[in-house]
Coordinates of N, CA and C in Angstrom, one line a residue:
M20 N -57.8 -14.9 5.6 CA -56.7 -14.6 6.6 C -55.5 -14.1 5.9
K21 N -55.1 -14.8 4.8 CA -53.9 -14.3 4.1 C -54.0 -13.0 3.5
L22 N -55.3 -12.7 3.1 CA -55.6 -11.4 2.5 C -55.5 -10.3 3.5
L23 N -56.0 -10.6 4.7 CA -55.9 -9.7 5.8 C -54.4 -9.4 6.2
K24 N -53.6 -10.4 6.2 CA -52.2 -10.3 6.6 C -51.5 -9.4 5.5
L25 N -51.8 -9.7 4.2 CA -51.2 -8.9 3.2 C -51.7 -7.5 3.2
T26 N -53.0 -7.3 3.5 CA -53.6 -6.0 3.5 C -53.0 -5.2 4.7
G27 N -52.8 -5.9 5.8 CA -52.2 -5.2 7.0 C -50.8 -4.8 6.7
L28 N -50.1 -5.6 5.9 CA -48.7 -5.2 5.6 C -48.7 -4.0 4.7
V29 N -49.6 -4.0 3.7 CA -49.6 -2.8 2.8 C -50.0 -1.6 3.5
I30 N -51.0 -1.7 4.3 CA -51.5 -0.5 5.1 C -50.5 0.0 6.0
S31 N -49.8 -0.9 6.7 CA -48.8 -0.5 7.7 C -47.6 0.2 6.9
F32 N -47.2 -0.4 5.8 CA -46.1 0.1 5.0 C -46.4 1.5 4.4
S33 N -47.6 1.7 4.0 CA -48.0 3.0 3.4 C -48.3 4.0 4.5
G34 N -48.3 3.6 5.7 CA -48.5 4.6 6.8 C -50.0 5.0 7.0
L35 N -51.0 4.2 6.5 CA -52.4 4.5 6.6 C -53.0 3.8 7.8
A36 N -53.8 4.5 8.6 CA -54.5 3.9 9.7 C -55.9 3.4 9.2
A37 N -56.1 2.1 9.3 CA -57.4 1.5 8.8 C -58.2 1.2 10.0
S38 N -59.5 1.5 10.0 CA -60.4 1.1 11.0 C -60.9 -0.3 10.7
A39 N -61.7 -0.9 11.7 CA -62.2 -2.2 11.5 C -63.2 -2.2 10.3
D40 N -64.0 -1.2 10.2 CA -65.0 -1.1 9.1 C -64.2 -1.0 7.7
A41 N -63.2 -0.3 7.7 CA -62.4 -0.1 6.4 C -61.8 -1.4 6.0
V42 N -61.3 -2.2 7.0 CA -60.7 -3.5 6.7 C -61.7 -4.4 6.1
N43 N -62.9 -4.4 6.6 CA -64.0 -5.3 6.1 C -64.3 -5.0 4.6
Q44 N -64.1 -3.7 4.2 CA -64.5 -3.3 2.9 C -63.4 -3.5 1.9
I45 N -62.2 -4.0 2.3 CA -61.1 -4.2 1.4 C -61.4 -5.3 0.4
T46 N -61.1 -5.1 -0.8 CA -61.3 -6.1 -1.9 C -60.0 -6.4 -2.5
P47 N -59.8 -7.5 -3.3 CA -58.6 -7.8 -3.9 C -58.1 -6.7 -4.9
S48 N -59.1 -6.1 -5.6 CA -58.7 -5.0 -6.5 C -58.1 -3.8 -5.8
S49 N -58.7 -3.5 -4.6 CA -58.2 -2.4 -3.8 C -56.8 -2.7 -3.3
V50 N -56.6 -4.0 -2.9 CA -55.2 -4.4 -2.4 C -54.2 -4.2 -3.5
L51 N -54.5 -4.6 -4.8 CA -53.6 -4.4 -5.9 C -53.3 -3.0 -6.1
A52 N -54.3 -2.1 -6.1 CA -54.1 -0.7 -6.3 C -53.3 -0.1 -5.2
T53 N -53.6 -0.5 -4.0 CA -52.8 0.0 -2.8 C -51.3 -0.4 -2.9
T54 N -51.1 -1.7 -3.3 CA -49.8 -2.2 -3.5 C -49.0 -1.4 -4.6
S55 N -49.7 -1.1 -5.7 CA -49.0 -0.3 -6.7 C -48.7 1.1 -6.2
I56 N -49.6 1.7 -5.5 CA -49.3 3.0 -5.0 C -48.2 3.0 -4.0
S57 N -48.2 2.0 -3.1 CA -47.1 1.8 -2.1 C -45.8 1.7 -2.8
A58 N -45.7 0.9 -3.8 CA -44.4 0.7 -4.6 C -43.9 2.0 -5.1
K59 N -44.9 2.8 -5.7 CA -44.5 4.1 -6.2 C -44.0 5.0 -5.1
L60 N -44.7 5.0 -4.0 CA -44.3 5.8 -2.8 C -42.9 5.4 -2.3
L61 N -42.6 4.1 -2.3 CA -41.3 3.6 -1.9 C -40.2 4.1 -2.8
Q62 N -40.5 4.0 -4.1 CA -39.5 4.5 -5.1 C -39.3 6.0 -5.0
A63 N -40.3 6.7 -4.8 CA -40.2 8.2 -4.6 C -39.4 8.5 -3.4
T64 N -39.7 7.7 -2.3 CA -39.0 8.0 -1.0 C -37.5 7.7 -1.1
Q65 N -37.2 6.6 -1.8 CA -35.8 6.3 -2.0 C -35.1 7.3 -2.8
S66 N -35.8 7.8 -3.9 CA -35.2 8.8 -4.7 C -35.0 10.1 -3.9
S67 N -36.0 10.5 -3.1 CA -35.9 11.7 -2.3 C -34.8 11.6 -1.3
T68 N -34.7 10.4 -0.7 CA -33.6 10.2 0.3 C -32.2 10.5 -0.3
Q69 N -32.0 10.0 -1.5 CA -30.7 10.1 -2.1 C -30.4 11.6 -2.4
L70 N -31.5 12.4 -2.7 CA -31.3 13.8 -3.0 C -31.1 14.7 -1.8
T71 N -31.6 14.2 -0.6 CA -31.6 15.0 0.6 C -30.6 14.6 1.6
L72 N -29.6 13.8 1.3 CA -28.6 13.4 2.3 C -27.8 14.6 2.7
L73 N -27.7 14.8 4.0 CA -26.9 15.9 4.6 C -25.5 15.5 4.7
P74 N -24.6 16.5 4.5 CA -23.1 16.2 4.7 C -22.8 15.6 6.0
S75 N -23.5 16.0 7.1 CA -23.3 15.5 8.4 C -23.5 14.0 8.5
M76 N -24.4 13.5 7.6 CA -24.7 12.1 7.7 C -23.6 11.3 7.1
M77 N -22.7 11.9 6.3 CA -21.6 11.2 5.8 C -20.2 11.6 6.4
E78 N -20.3 12.4 7.5 CA -19.1 12.9 8.1 C -18.3 11.8 8.7
A79 N -16.9 11.9 8.5 CA -16.0 10.9 9.0 C -16.0 11.0 10.5
R80 N -15.9 9.9 11.2 CA -15.8 9.8 12.7 C -14.4 9.5 13.1
R81 N -14.2 9.8 14.4 CA -12.9 9.4 15.0 C -12.6 8.0 14.8
G82 N -11.4 7.7 14.4 CA -11.0 6.3 14.2 C -11.1 5.9 12.7
D83 N -11.9 6.6 11.9 CA -12.0 6.3 10.5 C -10.7 6.8 9.8
D84 N -10.3 6.1 8.7 CA -9.2 6.6 7.9 C -9.4 8.0 7.3
A85 N -10.6 8.2 6.9 CA -10.9 9.5 6.3 C -10.8 10.6 7.3
Y86 N -11.2 10.3 8.6 CA -11.1 11.3 9.6 C -9.6 11.6 9.9
N87 N -8.8 10.5 10.0 CA -7.4 10.7 10.3 C -6.7 11.5 9.2
R88 N -7.0 11.2 8.0 CA -6.4 11.9 6.9 C -6.7 13.4 6.9
R89 N -8.0 13.7 7.3 CA -8.4 15.1 7.3 C -7.7 15.8 8.4
I90 N -7.6 15.2 9.6 CA -6.9 15.8 10.7 C -5.4 16.0 10.5
N91 N -4.8 14.9 9.9 CA -3.4 15.0 9.7 C -3.0 16.1 8.6
S92 N -3.9 16.3 7.7 CA -3.6 17.3 6.6 C -3.7 18.7 7.2
R93 N -4.3 18.9 8.3 CA -4.5 20.2 8.9 C -3.6 20.5 10.1
R94 N -3.0 19.4 10.6 CA -2.3 19.6 11.9 C -0.8 19.4 11.7
Y95 N 0.0 20.5 12.0 CA 1.4 20.4 11.8 C 2.1 20.1 13.1
Y96 N 1.4 20.2 14.2 CA 2.0 20.0 15.5 C 1.0 19.2 16.3
S97 N 1.5 18.1 16.8 CA 0.6 17.2 17.6 C 1.4 16.5 18.7
R98 N 0.7 16.1 19.7 CA 1.4 15.3 20.8 C 1.9 14.0 20.2
R99 N 1.2 13.4 19.3 CA 1.6 12.1 18.7 C 2.9 12.3 18.0
G100 N 3.0 13.4 17.2 CA 4.2 13.7 16.5 C 5.4 13.9 17.4
M101 N 5.2 14.6 18.6 CA 6.2 14.8 19.5 C 6.7 13.5 20.1
R102 N 5.7 12.6 20.4 CA 6.1 11.3 21.0 C 7.0 10.5 20.0
N103 N 6.6 10.5 18.7 CA 7.4 9.8 17.7 C 8.8 10.5 17.6
N104 N 8.8 11.8 17.7 CA 10.1 12.5 17.7 C 11.0 12.1 18.8
R105 N 10.5 11.8 20.0 CA 11.4 11.4 21.1 C 12.0 10.0 20.8
R106 N 11.4 9.2 20.0 CA 11.9 7.8 19.8 C 12.9 7.7 18.7
E107 N 13.2 8.8 18.0 CA 14.0 8.7 16.8 C 15.4 8.3 17.0
S108 N 16.0 7.6 16.1 CA 17.3 7.1 16.3 C 18.4 8.1 16.0
H109 N 19.5 8.1 16.7 CA 20.5 9.1 16.5 C 21.7 8.4 15.7
G110 N 21.5 7.2 15.2 CA 22.5 6.5 14.5 C 23.0 7.3 13.2
G111 N 24.3 7.3 13.0 CA 24.9 8.0 11.8 C 25.2 9.5 12.1
F112 N 25.0 10.0 13.3 CA 25.3 11.4 13.6 C 26.7 11.4 14.2
G113 N 27.4 12.5 14.0 CA 28.7 12.6 14.6 C 28.6 13.0 16.1
S114 N 29.7 12.9 16.8 CA 29.7 13.2 18.2 C 30.3 14.6 18.4
M115 N 29.8 15.3 19.4 CA 30.4 16.6 19.7 C 31.5 16.5 20.7
P116 N 32.5 17.4 20.7 CA 33.6 17.4 21.6 C 33.1 17.4 23.0
S117 N 33.8 16.7 23.9 CA 33.4 16.7 25.3 C 33.7 18.0 26.1
T118 N 34.6 18.7 25.5 CA 35.0 20.0 26.2 C 35.3 21.1 25.1
I119 N 35.1 22.3 25.5 CA 35.4 23.5 24.6 C 36.0 24.6 25.5
D120 N 36.7 25.5 25.0 CA 37.4 26.5 25.8 C 36.4 27.7 25.9
R121 N 35.4 27.6 26.6 CA 34.4 28.7 26.9 C 33.9 28.6 28.3
Q122 N 33.5 29.7 28.8 CA 32.9 29.8 30.2 C 31.4 30.1 30.0
G123 N 30.6 29.7 31.1 CA 29.2 29.9 31.1 C 28.5 29.0 30.1
N124 N 27.2 29.2 29.9 CA 26.4 28.4 29.0 C 26.6 28.8 27.6
V125 N 26.9 27.8 26.7 CA 27.1 28.0 25.3 C 26.4 26.9 24.5
I126 N 25.7 27.3 23.5 CA 25.1 26.3 22.5 C 26.0 26.3 21.3
V127 N 26.4 25.1 20.9 CA 27.2 24.9 19.7 C 26.4 24.0 18.7
V128 N 26.1 24.5 17.5 CA 25.4 23.8 16.5 C 26.5 23.4 15.4
D129 N 26.7 22.1 15.2 CA 27.6 21.7 14.2 C 26.8 21.1 13.0
L130 N 26.7 21.9 12.0 CA 25.9 21.5 10.8 C 26.5 20.3 10.1
C131 N 27.8 20.1 10.2 CA 28.5 19.0 9.5 C 28.1 17.7 10.2
R132 N 28.2 17.8 11.6 CA 27.9 16.6 12.4 C 26.4 16.3 12.6
H133 N 25.6 17.3 12.2 CA 24.1 17.3 12.5 C 23.8 17.1 14.0
Q134 N 24.6 17.9 14.8 CA 24.5 17.8 16.2 C 24.5 19.1 16.9
L135 N 23.9 19.2 18.0 CA 23.9 20.4 18.9 C 24.5 20.0 20.2
G136 N 25.4 20.8 20.7 CA 26.0 20.5 22.0 C 25.7 21.7 23.0
A137 N 25.3 21.4 24.2 CA 25.0 22.4 25.2 C 26.2 22.3 26.2
Y138 N 27.0 23.3 26.4 CA 28.2 23.3 27.2 C 28.0 24.3 28.4
A139 N 28.4 23.8 29.5 CA 28.4 24.6 30.8 C 29.8 24.7 31.3
N140 N 30.4 25.9 31.2 CA 31.8 26.1 31.6 C 32.7 25.2 30.9
G141 N 32.5 25.0 29.6 CA 33.4 24.2 28.8 C 33.1 22.7 28.7
Q142 N 32.1 22.2 29.6 CA 31.8 20.8 29.6 C 30.5 20.5 28.9
L143 N 30.6 19.4 28.1 CA 29.4 19.0 27.4 C 28.4 18.4 28.3
V144 N 27.2 19.0 28.4 CA 26.2 18.5 29.4 C 25.0 17.9 28.6
R145 N 24.8 18.2 27.3 CA 23.8 17.5 26.6 C 24.1 17.6 25.1
Q146 N 23.8 16.6 24.4 CA 24.0 16.5 22.9 C 22.7 16.1 22.3
C147 N 22.3 16.8 21.2 CA 21.1 16.5 20.5 C 21.2 16.5 19.0
P148 N 20.5 15.7 18.3 CA 20.5 15.7 16.8 C 19.8 16.9 16.3
V149 N 20.3 17.4 15.2 CA 19.6 18.6 14.6 C 19.5 18.4 13.0
S150 N 18.7 19.3 12.5 CA 18.5 19.4 11.0 C 18.6 20.9 10.7
G151 N 19.5 21.3 9.8 CA 19.6 22.7 9.5 C 18.8 23.0 8.2
G152 N 19.1 24.2 7.6 CA 18.5 24.6 6.4 C 18.9 23.8 5.2
A153 N 18.0 23.5 4.3 CA 18.3 22.8 3.1 C 19.1 23.6 2.1
S154 N 19.8 22.9 1.3 CA 20.6 23.6 0.3 C 19.7 24.2 -0.8
Y155 N 18.5 23.6 -0.9 CA 17.6 24.2 -1.9 C 16.1 23.9 -1.4
C156 N 15.3 24.9 -1.5 CA 13.9 24.8 -1.1 C 13.0 25.1 -2.4
P157 N 12.4 24.1 -2.9 CA 11.6 24.3 -4.2 C 10.4 25.3 -4.0
D158 N 9.9 25.4 -2.8 CA 8.7 26.3 -2.7 C 9.1 27.8 -2.8
I159 N 10.4 28.1 -2.5 CA 10.8 29.5 -2.7 C 11.9 29.6 -3.8
N160 N 12.3 28.4 -4.4 CA 13.2 28.4 -5.5 C 14.6 29.0 -5.2
K161 N 15.1 28.7 -4.0 CA 16.4 29.2 -3.7 C 17.0 28.4 -2.4
S162 N 18.2 28.7 -2.1 CA 18.8 28.0 -0.9 C 18.2 28.5 0.4
C163 N 18.1 27.5 1.3 CA 17.5 27.8 2.6 C 18.6 27.6 3.7
R164 N 19.8 27.6 3.4 CA 20.9 27.3 4.4 C 20.8 28.2 5.6
S165 N 21.1 27.5 6.7 CA 21.2 28.3 8.0 C 22.4 29.2 8.1
P166 N 22.2 30.3 8.8 CA 23.4 31.2 8.9 C 24.4 30.6 9.8
V167 N 25.7 30.8 9.5 CA 26.8 30.3 10.3 C 27.5 31.4 10.9
G168 N 28.1 31.2 12.1 CA 28.9 32.2 12.8 C 28.5 32.3 14.3
N169 N 28.8 33.4 14.9 CA 28.6 33.6 16.4 C 27.4 34.5 16.6
F170 N 26.5 34.0 17.4 CA 25.3 34.7 17.7 C 24.9 34.7 19.2
R171 N 23.9 35.4 19.5 CA 23.3 35.3 20.9 C 21.8 35.2 20.8
I172 N 21.2 34.5 21.8 CA 19.8 34.4 21.8 C 19.2 35.7 22.1
H173 N 18.3 36.2 21.3 CA 17.7 37.5 21.5 C 16.2 37.5 21.8
N174 N 15.6 36.3 21.7 CA 14.2 36.2 22.0 C 13.9 34.7 22.2
K175 N 12.9 34.5 23.1 CA 12.4 33.1 23.4 C 10.9 33.1 23.3
K176 N 10.3 32.1 22.6 CA 8.9 32.0 22.5 C 8.5 30.5 22.6
Q177 N 7.8 30.1 23.7 CA 7.5 28.7 23.9 C 6.6 28.2 22.8
T178 N 5.6 29.0 22.4 CA 4.7 28.6 21.3 C 4.7 29.7 20.2
H179 N 5.2 29.4 19.1 CA 5.4 30.3 18.0 C 5.0 29.7 16.7
Y180 N 4.3 30.5 15.9 CA 3.9 30.1 14.5 C 4.7 30.9 13.5
S181 N 5.2 30.3 12.5 CA 5.9 31.0 11.4 C 5.1 32.0 10.7
T182 N 5.6 33.1 10.4 CA 4.9 34.2 9.7 C 5.2 34.0 8.2
R183 N 6.1 33.1 7.8 CA 6.5 33.0 6.4 C 6.2 31.7 5.8
Y184 N 6.1 30.6 6.6 CA 5.9 29.3 6.0 C 4.7 28.6 6.6
P185 N 4.0 27.8 5.8 CA 4.2 27.5 4.4 C 4.0 28.8 3.6
V186 N 4.5 28.9 2.4 CA 4.4 30.0 1.5 C 3.0 30.2 1.0
E187 N 2.2 29.0 0.9 CA 0.8 29.1 0.5 C 0.1 29.7 1.7
R188 N -0.5 30.9 1.5 CA -1.1 31.6 2.7 C -2.4 30.9 3.2
W189 N -3.0 30.0 2.4 CA -4.2 29.3 2.8 C -3.9 28.2 3.7
K190 N -2.7 27.7 3.8 CA -2.3 26.6 4.7 C -2.1 27.1 6.1
P191 N -2.3 26.2 7.1 CA -2.0 26.6 8.5 C -0.5 27.0 8.7
R192 N -0.3 27.9 9.5 CA 1.1 28.4 9.8 C 1.9 27.2 10.5
A193 N 3.2 27.1 10.1 CA 4.0 26.1 10.7 C 4.3 26.4 12.2
I194 N 4.1 25.4 13.0 CA 4.4 25.5 14.5 C 5.9 25.4 14.8
M195 N 6.4 26.3 15.7 CA 7.8 26.2 16.0 C 7.9 26.2 17.6
P196 N 7.7 25.1 18.2 CA 7.7 25.0 19.7 C 9.0 25.3 20.3
N197 N 9.0 25.9 21.4 CA 10.3 26.2 22.2 C 11.3 26.9 21.3
S198 N 10.9 28.0 20.7 CA 11.8 28.7 19.8 C 12.8 29.6 20.6
L199 N 14.1 29.4 20.2 CA 15.2 30.2 20.7 C 15.7 31.0 19.5
F200 N 15.4 32.3 19.4 CA 15.8 33.1 18.2 C 17.2 33.6 18.5
F201 N 18.1 33.3 17.5 CA 19.5 33.7 17.6 C 20.0 34.6 16.5
N202 N 19.2 34.8 15.4 CA 19.6 35.7 14.3 C 18.3 36.1 13.6
G203 N 17.8 37.2 13.9 CA 16.5 37.6 13.3 C 15.4 36.6 13.5
G204 N 14.9 36.1 12.4 CA 13.8 35.0 12.5 C 14.3 33.6 12.6
Y205 N 15.6 33.4 12.5 CA 16.2 32.1 12.6 C 16.2 31.6 14.1
A206 N 15.8 30.4 14.3 CA 15.6 29.9 15.7 C 16.0 28.4 15.8
I207 N 16.4 28.0 17.0 CA 16.5 26.6 17.4 C 15.1 26.3 17.9
H208 N 14.5 25.2 17.4 CA 13.1 24.9 17.8 C 12.8 23.4 17.6
A209 N 11.8 23.0 18.2 CA 11.3 21.5 18.1 C 10.7 21.3 16.8
T210 N 10.7 20.1 16.3 CA 10.0 19.7 15.1 C 9.2 18.4 15.4
T211 N 8.1 18.3 14.7 CA 7.2 17.1 14.8 C 7.7 15.9 13.9
S212 N 8.7 16.3 13.0 CA 9.3 15.3 12.1 C 10.5 14.5 12.7
Y213 N 10.8 13.4 12.1 CA 12.0 12.7 12.5 C 13.3 13.5 12.1
I214 N 14.3 13.5 12.9 CA 15.6 14.1 12.6 C 16.3 13.0 11.8
R215 N 16.5 13.1 10.5 CA 17.0 12.0 9.7 C 18.4 12.1 9.3
G216 N 19.1 13.0 9.8 CA 20.5 13.2 9.4 C 20.7 13.9 8.1
I217 N 19.7 14.7 7.6 CA 19.8 15.5 6.5 C 19.3 16.9 6.8
H218 N 19.7 17.9 6.1 CA 19.2 19.3 6.3 C 18.0 19.5 5.4
E219 N 16.9 19.9 6.0 CA 15.7 20.0 5.3 C 14.7 21.1 5.8
S220 N 15.2 22.0 6.6 CA 14.4 23.1 7.1 C 14.5 24.3 6.2
H221 N 13.8 25.4 6.5 CA 13.9 26.6 5.7 C 14.9 27.5 6.3
G222 N 15.8 27.0 7.2 CA 16.9 27.8 7.7 C 17.0 27.7 9.2
C223 N 15.9 27.4 9.9 CA 16.0 27.2 11.3 C 16.7 25.9 11.7
I224 N 17.1 25.8 13.0 CA 17.8 24.6 13.5 C 16.7 23.8 14.2
R225 N 16.3 22.7 13.6 CA 15.3 21.8 14.2 C 16.0 20.8 15.1
T226 N 15.4 20.5 16.2 CA 15.8 19.4 17.1 C 14.7 18.7 17.7
T227 N 14.9 17.7 18.5 CA 13.8 16.9 19.1 C 13.1 17.8 20.1
Y228 N 11.9 17.3 20.4 CA 11.0 18.1 21.4 C 11.7 18.0 22.8
D229 N 12.1 16.9 23.2 CA 12.8 16.8 24.5 C 14.0 17.7 24.7
C230 N 14.8 17.7 23.6 CA 16.0 18.6 23.7 C 15.6 20.1 23.7
S231 N 14.7 20.5 22.8 CA 14.3 21.9 22.8 C 13.6 22.3 24.1
N232 N 12.8 21.4 24.7 CA 12.1 21.7 25.9 C 13.2 21.9 27.1
W233 N 14.2 21.1 27.1 CA 15.2 21.2 28.1 C 16.0 22.5 27.9
L234 N 16.4 22.8 26.6 CA 17.1 24.0 26.4 C 16.3 25.2 26.8
F235 N 15.0 25.2 26.4 CA 14.2 26.4 26.6 C 14.0 26.7 28.1
H236 N 13.8 25.6 28.9 CA 13.4 25.8 30.3 C 14.6 25.7 31.3
N237 N 15.7 25.0 30.9 CA 16.7 24.8 31.8 C 18.1 25.3 31.5
F238 N 18.3 25.7 30.2 CA 19.7 26.1 29.8 C 19.8 27.4 29.2
A239 N 19.0 27.7 28.2 CA 19.2 28.9 27.4 C 18.5 30.1 28.1
R240 N 19.2 31.3 28.0 CA 18.6 32.5 28.5 C 18.8 33.6 27.4
I241 N 18.2 34.7 27.5 CA 18.4 35.8 26.6 C 19.9 36.2 26.8
G242 N 20.6 36.2 25.7 CA 22.1 36.5 25.7 C 23.0 35.3 25.7
T243 N 22.4 34.1 25.8 CA 23.3 32.9 25.7 C 23.9 32.8 24.3
P244 N 25.2 32.6 24.3 CA 25.9 32.5 23.0 C 25.5 31.3 22.2
V245 N 25.4 31.4 20.9 CA 25.1 30.3 20.0 C 26.1 30.4 18.9
I246 N 26.9 29.3 18.8 CA 27.9 29.1 17.7 C 27.4 28.1 16.7
V247 N 27.2 28.6 15.5 CA 26.8 27.7 14.4 C 28.0 27.4 13.5
K248 N 28.4 26.2 13.4 CA 29.6 25.8 12.6 C 29.1 25.4 11.2
P249 N 30.0 25.6 10.2 CA 29.6 25.4 8.8 C 29.2 24.0 8.4
Y250 N 28.6 23.9 7.3 CA 28.2 22.7 6.7 C 29.4 21.9 6.2
C251 N 29.3 20.6 6.1 CA 30.3 19.8 5.4 C 30.3 20.1 3.9
S252 N 31.3 19.9 3.2 CA 31.3 20.1 1.8 C 30.3 19.3 1.0
S253 N 30.0 18.1 1.6 CA 29.1 17.2 1.0 C 27.6 17.6 1.2
N254 N 27.4 18.5 2.2 CA 26.0 18.9 2.5 C 25.6 20.0 1.5

């Protein structure tokens, strides 16, 4: 009986279908031979399996750290990034004047205060943190400072991708949501990063998603004046 159980295990493992007559003819020597063959088949199968693993069998799934790293390395713009952006602290930023001597809608960007003020007929109606161009950008080996002076919005694009950055052409183009172009390719637009009170863009004026969305849909029009005030000496 033990022999039959062992034989049945060997036959089942090796994938052979044995008839009743074949089972009756099984001898101890044939069992040992079959066991040896089965072990070799198992070893060969394991070796073959290791050589034929498909990439899809090892693909990272949603929720895995590897999957998240892969997605984050390719994605410059995401809803999650925008949600984080909305919660950023404005501590340490200067305050904009409550009034200015201007009529109509005017956007004032103060690079020293790291703030943007939206004025309607001289009254401050909204204030937002901003980040201007960095004093030095290592990827292009020169200054990226934002232009200062008096400008007007000449173009608006709700979804825009940079044609210049990143400089590595194989990387995805940088997303510039709610772009308000005021001087050539320079624009006020949303960022997925935190506004940290330092200037770190390639020259554009970055602000929060909520602020850029409000400016784009409710305040700025083609021709709206944009005043960009100079950097502080310490910037």
